[in-house]
PDB file of C-alpha atoms and ligand atoms in Angstrom:
ATOM      1  CA  MET A  24     -99.898-114.719 -69.824  1.00 42.00           C
ATOM      2  CA  THR A  25     -98.850-114.812 -66.062  1.00 42.00           C
ATOM      3  CA  ASN A  26     -97.313-112.377 -63.950  1.00 49.00           C
ATOM      4  CA  GLN A  27     -96.736-114.909 -60.935  1.00 56.00           C
ATOM      5  CA  TRP A  28     -92.989-115.879 -62.669  1.00 59.00           C
ATOM      6  CA  ASN A  29     -90.324-117.084 -60.131  1.00 71.00           C
ATOM      7  CA  ALA A  30     -87.446-114.796 -61.392  1.00 72.00           C
ATOM      8  CA  ALA A  31     -84.854-116.737 -59.684  1.00 70.00           C
ATOM      9  CA  GLN A  32     -85.800-120.186 -61.429  1.00 69.00           C
ATOM     10  CA  TYR A  33     -85.834-118.391 -64.463  1.00 64.00           C
ATOM     11  CA  ASP A  34     -82.456-116.826 -64.395  1.00 71.00           C
ATOM     12  CA  ALA A  35     -80.994-120.353 -62.626  1.00 65.00           C
ATOM     13  CA  LYS A  36     -82.760-123.072 -64.950  1.00 63.00           C
ATOM     14  CA  HIS A  37     -84.062-121.641 -68.037  1.00 64.00           C
ATOM     15  CA  ALA A  38     -81.162-119.745 -69.119  1.00 65.00           C
ATOM     16  CA  PHE A  39     -81.473-121.372 -72.598  1.00 63.00           C
ATOM     17  CA  VAL A  40     -84.950-118.602 -72.894  1.00 63.00           C
ATOM     18  CA  TYR A  41     -82.174-115.911 -73.675  1.00 65.00           C
ATOM     19  CA  GLU A  42     -79.252-117.929 -74.875  1.00 68.00           C
ATOM     20  CA  LYS A  43     -81.219-119.513 -78.102  1.00 73.00           C
ATOM     21  CA  ALA A  44     -82.198-115.709 -78.878  1.00 78.00           C
ATOM     22  CA  LYS A  45     -78.780-114.368 -79.662  1.00 71.00           C
ATOM     23  CA  GLY A  46     -79.227-114.671 -83.609  1.00 88.00           C
ATOM     24  CA  LEU A  47     -82.749-112.700 -82.970  1.00 94.00           C
ATOM     25  CA  VAL A  48     -80.177-109.833 -81.619  1.00 94.00           C
ATOM     26  CA  GLU A  49     -78.633-109.855 -84.996  1.00 93.00           C
ATOM     27  CA  LEU A  50     -81.819-109.779 -86.761  1.00 95.00           C
ATOM     28  CA  LEU A  51     -82.431-106.676 -84.831  1.00 97.00           C
ATOM     29  CA  ALA A  52     -79.295-105.382 -85.813  1.00 97.00           C
ATOM     30  CA  PRO A  53     -79.387-102.547 -83.323  1.00 97.00           C
ATOM     31  CA  GLN A  54     -77.515 -99.173 -84.150  1.00 97.00           C
ATOM     32  CA  ALA A  55     -75.843 -96.857 -81.753  1.00 97.00           C
ATOM     33  CA  GLY A  56     -77.838 -94.132 -80.819  1.00 97.00           C
ATOM     34  CA  GLU A  57     -80.980 -95.866 -81.623  1.00 98.00           C
ATOM     35  CA  ARG A  58     -84.156 -95.856 -79.038  1.00 98.00           C
ATOM     36  CA  ILE A  59     -85.580 -99.653 -78.665  1.00 98.00           C
ATOM     37  CA  LEU A  60     -87.983-101.148 -76.516  1.00 98.00           C
ATOM     38  CA  ASP A  61     -87.824-104.951 -75.418  1.00 98.00           C
ATOM     39  CA  LEU A  62     -91.031-106.143 -74.722  1.00 98.00           C
ATOM     40  CA  GLY A  63     -91.180-108.559 -72.387  1.00 98.00           C
ATOM     41  CA  CYS A  64     -88.044-108.503 -71.523  1.00 97.00           C
ATOM     42  CA  GLY A  65     -87.908-110.757 -68.064  1.00 95.00           C
ATOM     43  CA  THR A  66     -84.829-110.677 -66.229  1.00 95.00           C
ATOM     44  CA  GLY A  67     -83.210-108.235 -69.040  1.00 96.00           C
ATOM     45  CA  ALA A  68     -80.602-110.651 -70.503  1.00 94.00           C
ATOM     46  CA  LEU A  69     -81.183-109.593 -74.108  1.00 95.00           C
ATOM     47  CA  THR A  70     -81.975-105.869 -73.178  1.00 97.00           C
ATOM     48  CA  ALA A  71     -78.543-106.048 -71.556  1.00 96.00           C
ATOM     49  CA  GLU A  72     -77.230-107.298 -74.570  1.00 95.00           C
ATOM     50  CA  ILE A  73     -79.027-105.049 -76.971  1.00 97.00           C
ATOM     51  CA  ALA A  74     -77.906-101.937 -74.631  1.00 97.00           C
ATOM     52  CA  GLU A  75     -74.497-103.119 -75.374  1.00 96.00           C
ATOM     53  CA  ARG A  76     -74.206-101.984 -78.715  1.00 96.00           C
ATOM     54  CA  GLY A  77     -74.677 -98.255 -77.707  1.00 97.00           C
ATOM     55  CA  VAL A  78     -78.682 -98.341 -78.017  1.00 97.00           C
ATOM     56  CA  GLU A  79     -81.072 -96.784 -75.336  1.00 98.00           C
ATOM     57  CA  VAL A  80     -83.276 -99.866 -74.413  1.00 98.00           C
ATOM     58  CA  LEU A  81     -86.257 -99.711 -72.258  1.00 98.00           C
ATOM     59  CA  GLY A  82     -87.179-103.276 -71.014  1.00 98.00           C
ATOM     60  CA  VAL A  83     -90.905-103.552 -70.208  1.00 98.00           C
ATOM     61  CA  ASP A  84     -92.626-106.805 -68.873  1.00 98.00           C
ATOM     62  CA  ARG A  85     -95.821-107.453 -66.939  1.00 97.00           C
ATOM     63  CA  SER A  86     -94.259-109.357 -64.145  1.00 96.00           C
ATOM     64  CA  GLU A  87     -93.226-107.058 -61.401  1.00 97.00           C
ATOM     65  CA  GLU A  88     -90.969-109.854 -59.672  1.00 96.00           C
ATOM     66  CA  MET A  89     -88.903-109.724 -63.018  1.00 96.00           C
ATOM     67  CA  ILE A  90     -88.459-106.357 -63.307  1.00 98.00           C
ATOM     68  CA  SER A  91     -87.356-106.158 -59.981  1.00 97.00           C
ATOM     69  CA  GLN A  92     -84.678-108.875 -60.920  1.00 97.00           C
ATOM     70  CA  ALA A  93     -84.012-107.301 -63.942  1.00 98.00           C
ATOM     71  CA  ARG A  94     -83.077-103.477 -62.032  1.00 98.00           C
ATOM     72  CA  ARG A  95     -81.264-105.601 -59.481  1.00 97.00           C
ATOM     73  CA  LYS A  96     -79.037-107.268 -62.515  1.00 97.00           C
ATOM     74  CA  PHE A  97     -78.684-103.952 -64.608  1.00 98.00           C
ATOM     75  CA  PRO A  98     -78.928-100.820 -62.304  1.00 98.00           C
ATOM     76  CA  ALA A  99     -77.791 -98.824 -65.185  1.00 98.00           C
ATOM     77  CA  LEU A 100     -80.720 -99.987 -67.577  1.00 98.00           C
ATOM     78  CA  LYS A 101     -84.458 -98.807 -67.225  1.00 98.00           C
ATOM     79  CA  PHE A 102     -87.350-101.352 -67.071  1.00 98.00           C
ATOM     80  CA  GLU A 103     -90.843-100.818 -66.116  1.00 98.00           C
ATOM     81  CA  ALA A 104     -93.848-103.339 -65.519  1.00 98.00           C
ATOM     82  CA  VAL A 105     -95.825-102.611 -68.079  1.00 98.00           C
ATOM     83  CA  ASP A 106     -98.811-104.954 -69.647  1.00 98.00           C
ATOM     84  CA  ALA A 107     -97.935-105.567 -73.623  1.00 98.00           C
ATOM     85  CA  ARG A 108    -101.462-105.440 -74.639  1.00 98.00           C
ATOM     86  CA  GLU A 109    -101.424-101.906 -72.807  1.00 98.00           C
ATOM     87  CA  LEU A 110     -98.583-100.096 -74.385  1.00 98.00           C
ATOM     88  CA  ARG A 111     -99.060 -96.009 -74.383  1.00 97.00           C
ATOM     89  CA  PHE A 112     -96.240 -95.396 -76.424  1.00 98.00           C
ATOM     90  CA  ASN A 113     -96.526 -92.988 -79.196  1.00 98.00           C
ATOM     91  CA  ALA A 114     -94.079 -92.781 -82.202  1.00 98.00           C
ATOM     92  CA  GLU A 115     -90.832 -93.154 -79.590  1.00 98.00           C
ATOM     93  CA  PHE A 116     -89.118 -96.452 -80.894  1.00 98.00           C
ATOM     94  CA  ASP A 117     -86.700 -96.904 -83.726  1.00 98.00           C
ATOM     95  CA  ALA A 118     -87.482-100.962 -82.908  1.00 98.00           C
ATOM     96  CA  VAL A 119     -89.811-103.154 -80.978  1.00 98.00           C
ATOM     97  CA  PHE A 120     -88.109-106.449 -80.137  1.00 98.00           C
ATOM     98  CA  SER A 121     -89.918-109.164 -78.473  1.00 98.00           C
ATOM     99  CA  ASN A 122     -88.334-112.727 -77.582  1.00 96.00           C
ATOM    100  CA  ALA A 123     -90.484-115.662 -76.315  1.00 95.00           C
ATOM    101  CA  VAL A 124     -93.202-113.725 -74.580  1.00 96.00           C
ATOM    102  CA  LEU A 125     -96.198-113.413 -77.460  1.00 98.00           C
ATOM    103  CA  HIS A 126     -97.232-117.124 -77.147  1.00 97.00           C
ATOM    104  CA  TRP A 127     -98.520-116.108 -73.491  1.00 95.00           C
ATOM    105  CA  ILE A 128    -101.318-112.939 -74.940  1.00 97.00           C
ATOM    106  CA  PRO A 129    -103.919-114.289 -77.280  1.00 96.00           C
ATOM    107  CA  GLN A 130    -104.930-110.922 -77.652  1.00 97.00           C
ATOM    108  CA  ALA A 131    -102.497-110.327 -80.567  1.00 98.00           C
ATOM    109  CA  LYS A 132    -104.519-107.219 -82.145  1.00 98.00           C
ATOM    110  CA  GLN A 133    -103.800-105.361 -78.926  1.00 98.00           C
ATOM    111  CA  VAL A 134    -100.250-105.955 -78.752  1.00 98.00           C
ATOM    112  CA  ILE A 135     -99.713-105.290 -82.297  1.00 98.00           C
ATOM    113  CA  SER A 136    -101.690-102.368 -82.356  1.00 98.00           C
ATOM    114  CA  GLY A 137     -99.410-100.980 -79.344  1.00 98.00           C
ATOM    115  CA  VAL A 138     -96.130-102.105 -81.356  1.00 98.00           C
ATOM    116  CA  ALA A 139     -97.312-100.004 -84.417  1.00 98.00           C
ATOM    117  CA  HIS A 140     -97.935 -97.357 -82.534  1.00 98.00           C
ATOM    118  CA  ALA A 141     -94.665 -97.266 -80.346  1.00 98.00           C
ATOM    119  CA  LEU A 142     -92.739 -97.191 -83.641  1.00 98.00           C
ATOM    120  CA  LYS A 143     -91.241 -94.078 -85.297  1.00 98.00           C
ATOM    121  CA  PRO A 144     -91.789 -94.138 -89.091  1.00 97.00           C
ATOM    122  CA  GLY A 145     -90.137 -96.185 -90.876  1.00 97.00           C
ATOM    123  CA  GLY A 146     -89.378 -98.461 -87.412  1.00 98.00           C
ATOM    124  CA  ARG A 147     -89.216-102.290 -86.926  1.00 98.00           C
ATOM    125  CA  PHE A 148     -90.894-104.788 -84.978  1.00 98.00           C
ATOM    126  CA  VAL A 149     -88.314-107.761 -84.688  1.00 98.00           C
ATOM    127  CA  ALA A 150     -89.841-111.030 -82.494  1.00 98.00           C
ATOM    128  CA  GLU A 151     -89.974-114.707 -81.980  1.00 97.00           C
ATOM    129  CA  PHE A 152     -92.164-117.076 -79.822  1.00 97.00           C
ATOM    130  CA  GLY A 153     -93.647-120.232 -80.022  1.00 98.00           C
ATOM    131  CA  GLY A 154     -95.394-120.937 -83.484  1.00 98.00           C
ATOM    132  CA  LYS A 155     -97.692-123.256 -85.076  1.00 98.00           C
ATOM    133  CA  GLY A 156     -97.362-126.796 -83.617  1.00 98.00           C
ATOM    134  CA  ASN A 157     -95.000-125.501 -80.706  1.00 98.00           C
ATOM    135  CA  ILE A 158     -94.725-128.206 -77.986  1.00 98.00           C
ATOM    136  CA  GLN A 159     -97.444-130.327 -79.492  1.00 98.00           C
ATOM    137  CA  ARG A 160     -96.124-133.400 -78.118  1.00 98.00           C
ATOM    138  CA  LEU A 161     -95.801-132.087 -74.909  1.00 98.00           C
ATOM    139  CA  VAL A 162     -99.358-130.916 -74.486  1.00 97.00           C
ATOM    140  CA  GLU A 163    -100.372-134.165 -76.286  1.00 97.00           C
ATOM    141  CA  GLY A 164     -98.793-135.846 -73.171  1.00 98.00           C
ATOM    142  CA  PHE A 165    -100.505-133.274 -70.935  1.00 97.00           C
ATOM    143  CA  HIS A 166    -104.178-134.483 -72.315  1.00 96.00           C
ATOM    144  CA  ARG A 167    -103.248-138.521 -72.363  1.00 97.00           C
ATOM    145  CA  SER A 168    -102.137-137.977 -68.819  1.00 97.00           C
ATOM    146  CA  PHE A 169    -105.293-136.430 -67.005  1.00 96.00           C
ATOM    147  CA  SER A 170    -106.788-139.422 -69.364  1.00 97.00           C
ATOM    148  CA  ALA A 171    -104.975-142.369 -67.830  1.00 98.00           C
ATOM    149  CA  LEU A 172    -105.245-140.824 -64.350  1.00 97.00           C
ATOM    150  CA  GLY A 173    -109.163-140.724 -64.451  1.00 96.00           C
ATOM    151  CA  MET A 174    -108.924-136.662 -63.904  1.00 94.00           C
ATOM    152  CA  ARG A 175    -110.917-134.438 -65.020  1.00 90.00           C
ATOM    153  CA  GLU A 176    -108.955-132.130 -67.156  1.00 90.00           C
ATOM    154  CA  PRO A 177    -109.004-128.279 -65.609  1.00 86.00           C
ATOM    155  CA  ASP A 178    -109.167-125.046 -68.277  1.00 85.00           C
ATOM    156  CA  GLY A 179    -106.096-123.644 -69.087  1.00 83.00           C
ATOM    157  CA  VAL A 180    -104.137-126.655 -69.783  1.00 87.00           C
ATOM    158  CA  SER A 181    -102.862-125.125 -72.723  1.00 89.00           C
ATOM    159  CA  PRO A 182    -103.125-121.406 -72.879  1.00 91.00           C
ATOM    160  CA  TRP A 183    -100.892-120.245 -75.682  1.00 94.00           C
ATOM    161  CA  PHE A 184    -101.323-118.657 -78.823  1.00 97.00           C
ATOM    162  CA  TYR A 185     -99.154-120.416 -81.265  1.00 98.00           C
ATOM    163  CA  PRO A 186    -100.201-118.727 -84.568  1.00 98.00           C
ATOM    164  CA  SER A 187     -98.758-119.861 -88.463  1.00 98.00           C
ATOM    165  CA  VAL A 188     -96.740-117.298 -90.660  1.00 98.00           C
ATOM    166  CA  GLY A 189     -99.753-116.238 -92.488  1.00 98.00           C
ATOM    167  CA  GLU A 190    -101.822-115.701 -89.315  1.00 98.00           C
ATOM    168  CA  TYR A 191     -99.633-113.612 -87.752  1.00 98.00           C
ATOM    169  CA  ALA A 192     -98.233-111.690 -91.239  1.00 98.00           C
ATOM    170  CA  ASP A 193    -101.996-111.108 -92.102  1.00 98.00           C
ATOM    171  CA  LEU A 194    -102.457-109.406 -88.116  1.00 98.00           C
ATOM    172  CA  LEU A 195     -98.988-107.709 -88.856  1.00 98.00           C
ATOM    173  CA  GLU A 196    -100.154-106.043 -92.358  1.00 98.00           C
ATOM    174  CA  ARG A 197    -103.504-105.006 -90.942  1.00 98.00           C
ATOM    175  CA  HIS A 198    -101.677-102.723 -88.605  1.00 98.00           C
ATOM    176  CA  GLY A 199     -99.713-101.010 -91.335  1.00 98.00           C
ATOM    177  CA  LEU A 200     -96.602-103.403 -90.829  1.00 98.00           C
ATOM    178  CA  GLU A 201     -94.809-104.623 -94.005  1.00 98.00           C
ATOM    179  CA  VAL A 202     -93.373-108.077 -93.085  1.00 98.00           C
ATOM    180  CA  ARG A 203     -89.840-108.956 -94.934  1.00 97.00           C
ATOM    181  CA  GLU A 204     -89.043-111.841 -92.792  1.00 96.00           C
ATOM    182  CA  ALA A 205     -91.297-114.288 -91.578  1.00 97.00           C
ATOM    183  CA  SER A 206     -90.202-117.912 -90.937  1.00 96.00           C
ATOM    184  CA  LEU A 207     -91.798-120.976 -88.793  1.00 97.00           C
ATOM    185  CA  PHE A 208     -88.795-123.411 -87.609  1.00 96.00           C
ATOM    186  CA  ASP A 209     -88.025-126.688 -85.122  1.00 96.00           C
ATOM    187  CA  ARG A 210     -85.796-125.654 -82.484  1.00 94.00           C
ATOM    188  CA  PRO A 211     -85.807-128.512 -80.021  1.00 95.00           C
ATOM    189  CA  THR A 212     -84.509-127.266 -76.506  1.00 95.00           C
ATOM    190  CA  THR A 213     -82.962-129.459 -74.264  1.00 96.00           C
ATOM    191  CA  LEU A 214     -83.734-128.511 -70.598  1.00 96.00           C
ATOM    192  CA  GLU A 215     -81.227-128.779 -67.302  1.00 94.00           C
ATOM    193  CA  GLU A 216     -80.515-130.905 -64.854  1.00 95.00           C
ATOM    194  CA  GLY A 217     -81.397-134.142 -66.789  1.00 97.00           C
ATOM    195  CA  GLU A 218     -84.409-136.325 -65.564  1.00 98.00           C
ATOM    196  CA  ARG A 219     -85.714-133.092 -63.197  1.00 97.00           C
ATOM    197  CA  GLY A 220     -85.720-131.132 -66.277  1.00 97.00           C
ATOM    198  CA  LEU A 221     -89.251-131.551 -67.222  1.00 98.00           C
ATOM    199  CA  GLU A 222     -90.495-130.951 -63.914  1.00 97.00           C
ATOM    200  CA  ASN A 223     -88.783-128.009 -63.474  1.00 96.00           C
ATOM    201  CA  TRP A 224     -90.162-126.489 -66.461  1.00 96.00           C
ATOM    202  CA  ILE A 225     -93.425-127.683 -65.765  1.00 96.00           C
ATOM    203  CA  ARG A 226     -93.424-125.758 -62.139  1.00 95.00           C
ATOM    204  CA  LEU A 227     -92.153-122.654 -63.798  1.00 91.00           C
ATOM    205  CA  PHE A 228     -94.252-122.646 -66.738  1.00 91.00           C
ATOM    206  CA  ARG A 229     -97.530-123.850 -65.481  1.00 90.00           C
ATOM    207  CA  GLN A 230     -97.070-122.708 -61.726  1.00 87.00           C
ATOM    208  CA  THR A 231    -100.456-121.121 -61.297  1.00 84.00           C
ATOM    209  CA  PHE A 232    -102.795-124.436 -63.262  1.00 84.00           C
ATOM    210  CA  LEU A 233    -100.857-126.923 -60.564  1.00 91.00           C
ATOM    211  CA  GLU A 234    -101.527-124.655 -57.370  1.00 90.00           C
ATOM    212  CA  LYS A 235    -105.133-125.244 -58.670  1.00 88.00           C
ATOM    213  CA  MET A 236    -104.917-128.896 -58.618  1.00 90.00           C
ATOM    214  CA  GLY A 237    -103.128-129.110 -55.277  1.00 92.00           C
ATOM    215  CA  GLU A 238     -99.650-130.667 -55.047  1.00 95.00           C
ATOM    216  CA  GLU A 239    -100.779-134.089 -54.608  1.00 96.00           C
ATOM    217  CA  ASN A 240    -102.619-134.295 -57.719  1.00 95.00           C
ATOM    218  CA  ALA A 241     -99.800-132.109 -59.305  1.00 95.00           C
ATOM    219  CA  GLN A 242     -97.410-134.483 -58.523  1.00 97.00           C
ATOM    220  CA  ARG A 243     -99.250-137.414 -59.709  1.00 97.00           C
ATOM    221  CA  TRP A 244     -99.639-135.829 -62.900  1.00 97.00           C
ATOM    222  CA  ILE A 245     -96.069-134.182 -63.452  1.00 98.00           C
ATOM    223  CA  ARG A 246     -95.420-138.152 -63.271  1.00 98.00           C
ATOM    224  CA  GLU A 247     -97.361-139.558 -65.530  1.00 98.00           C
ATOM    225  CA  VAL A 248     -96.959-136.629 -67.785  1.00 98.00           C
ATOM    226  CA  GLU A 249     -92.994-137.970 -67.852  1.00 98.00           C
ATOM    227  CA  ARG A 250     -94.140-141.349 -68.316  1.00 98.00           C
ATOM    228  CA  GLN A 251     -96.515-140.307 -71.179  1.00 98.00           C
ATOM    229  CA  CYS A 252     -93.756-138.331 -72.907  1.00 98.00           C
ATOM    230  CA  ARG A 253     -90.525-140.037 -72.299  1.00 98.00           C
ATOM    231  CA  VAL A 254     -90.313-142.394 -75.462  1.00 98.00           C
ATOM    232  CA  GLU A 255     -90.662-139.089 -77.831  1.00 98.00           C
ATOM    233  CA  LEU A 256     -88.679-136.446 -75.474  1.00 98.00           C
ATOM    234  CA  PHE A 257     -86.091-137.514 -73.217  1.00 98.00           C
ATOM    235  CA  LYS A 258     -83.163-138.107 -75.091  1.00 97.00           C
ATOM    236  CA  ASN A 259     -79.455-139.004 -74.217  1.00 96.00           C
ATOM    237  CA  GLY A 260     -80.324-138.450 -70.516  1.00 98.00           C
ATOM    238  CA  SER A 261     -82.347-135.147 -70.754  1.00 98.00           C
ATOM    239  CA  TRP A 262     -85.564-133.910 -71.669  1.00 98.00           C
ATOM    240  CA  GLU A 263     -86.013-132.366 -75.092  1.00 98.00           C
ATOM    241  CA  LEU A 264     -88.894-130.307 -75.909  1.00 98.00           C
ATOM    242  CA  ASP A 265     -90.629-129.788 -79.378  1.00 97.00           C
ATOM    243  CA  TYR A 266     -90.150-126.055 -79.769  1.00 97.00           C
ATOM    244  CA  ARG A 267     -91.229-124.496 -82.770  1.00 97.00           C
ATOM    245  CA  ARG A 268     -90.678-120.943 -83.326  1.00 96.00           C
ATOM    246  CA  LEU A 269     -92.185-118.133 -85.702  1.00 98.00           C
ATOM    247  CA  ARG A 270     -89.764-115.343 -86.208  1.00 97.00           C
ATOM    248  CA  ILE A 271     -90.574-112.315 -88.012  1.00 98.00           C
ATOM    249  CA  ALA A 272     -89.013-109.036 -89.102  1.00 98.00           C
ATOM    250  CA  ALA A 273     -91.758-106.205 -90.213  1.00 98.00           C
ATOM    251  CA  TRP A 274     -91.441-102.474 -90.855  1.00 98.00           C
ATOM    252  CA  ILE A 275     -93.533 -99.806 -90.152  1.00 96.00           C
ATOM    253  CA  ALA A 276     -94.976 -97.669 -93.381  1.00 85.00           C
TER     254      ALA A 276
HETATM  255  C1  BEZ B 305     -91.812-121.203 -75.646  1.00 97.82           C
HETATM  256  O1  BEZ B 305     -90.886-120.732 -75.179  1.00 97.82           O
HETATM  257  O2  BEZ B 305     -92.396-121.815 -76.632  1.00 97.82           O
HETATM  258  C2  BEZ B 305     -92.895-121.732 -74.076  1.00 97.82           C
HETATM  259  C3  BEZ B 305     -92.065-121.629 -72.803  1.00 97.82           C
HETATM  260  C4  BEZ B 305     -93.033-121.966 -71.868  1.00 97.82           C
HETATM  261  C5  BEZ B 305     -94.366-122.473 -71.770  1.00 97.82           C
HETATM  262  C6  BEZ B 305     -94.989-122.423 -73.439  1.00 97.82           C
HETATM  263  C7  BEZ B 305     -94.095-122.105 -74.213  1.00 97.82           C
END
């Protein structure tokens, strides 16, 4: 997980991150009067949508930059900079909601433990994030590009946690959560801005890693990734990434 997000880029060019998750809010089914934690709220778009249902929502994110942007956009809502691995809530929420965040955090046990403690008895955890096989073609293109350029592959090219249904359900059950819905599904995702889309995506989501490479090498490498991935991932004038989502709904006993 990074806390160095470019919140403006995220809003301007990667709005699909929350646009595609509207169905997840339906699965959450927020009820007026409930108290809900939006874990990894980013710039607050889904926090605001949940709040519109008459719910008291707290949006938390590790990134101060995202939280500042969320506060600017939605001054009436509550946001706090909190690391998902260090939740300190105690039986306070009717539900914990999370979209497109948990794949950034390999320490899943710590997160789930915090979520389980945060829920009131009978509360629910509804989440969606990258699941087993997510962006596999892209990551393979990353590796091939280092080889093709004869560059040493730095650490952290693919830092993500993409569990299977079985692996994640097991973790949830070990923390007293009963899994009632779990699915892994392909969700091909078209990036904005045509030809530039993949570079934008890489620069937003692999920023710290690119900085380590230096700008000149980063540019060479990005051009090579585009070459390596074009046949599989460039369709009708846009880049389409091979996203796979893991969607779960689990209830605390
Ligand atoms: C995802 O939403 O699947 C994702 C986003 C950024 C980096 C990696 C995966």
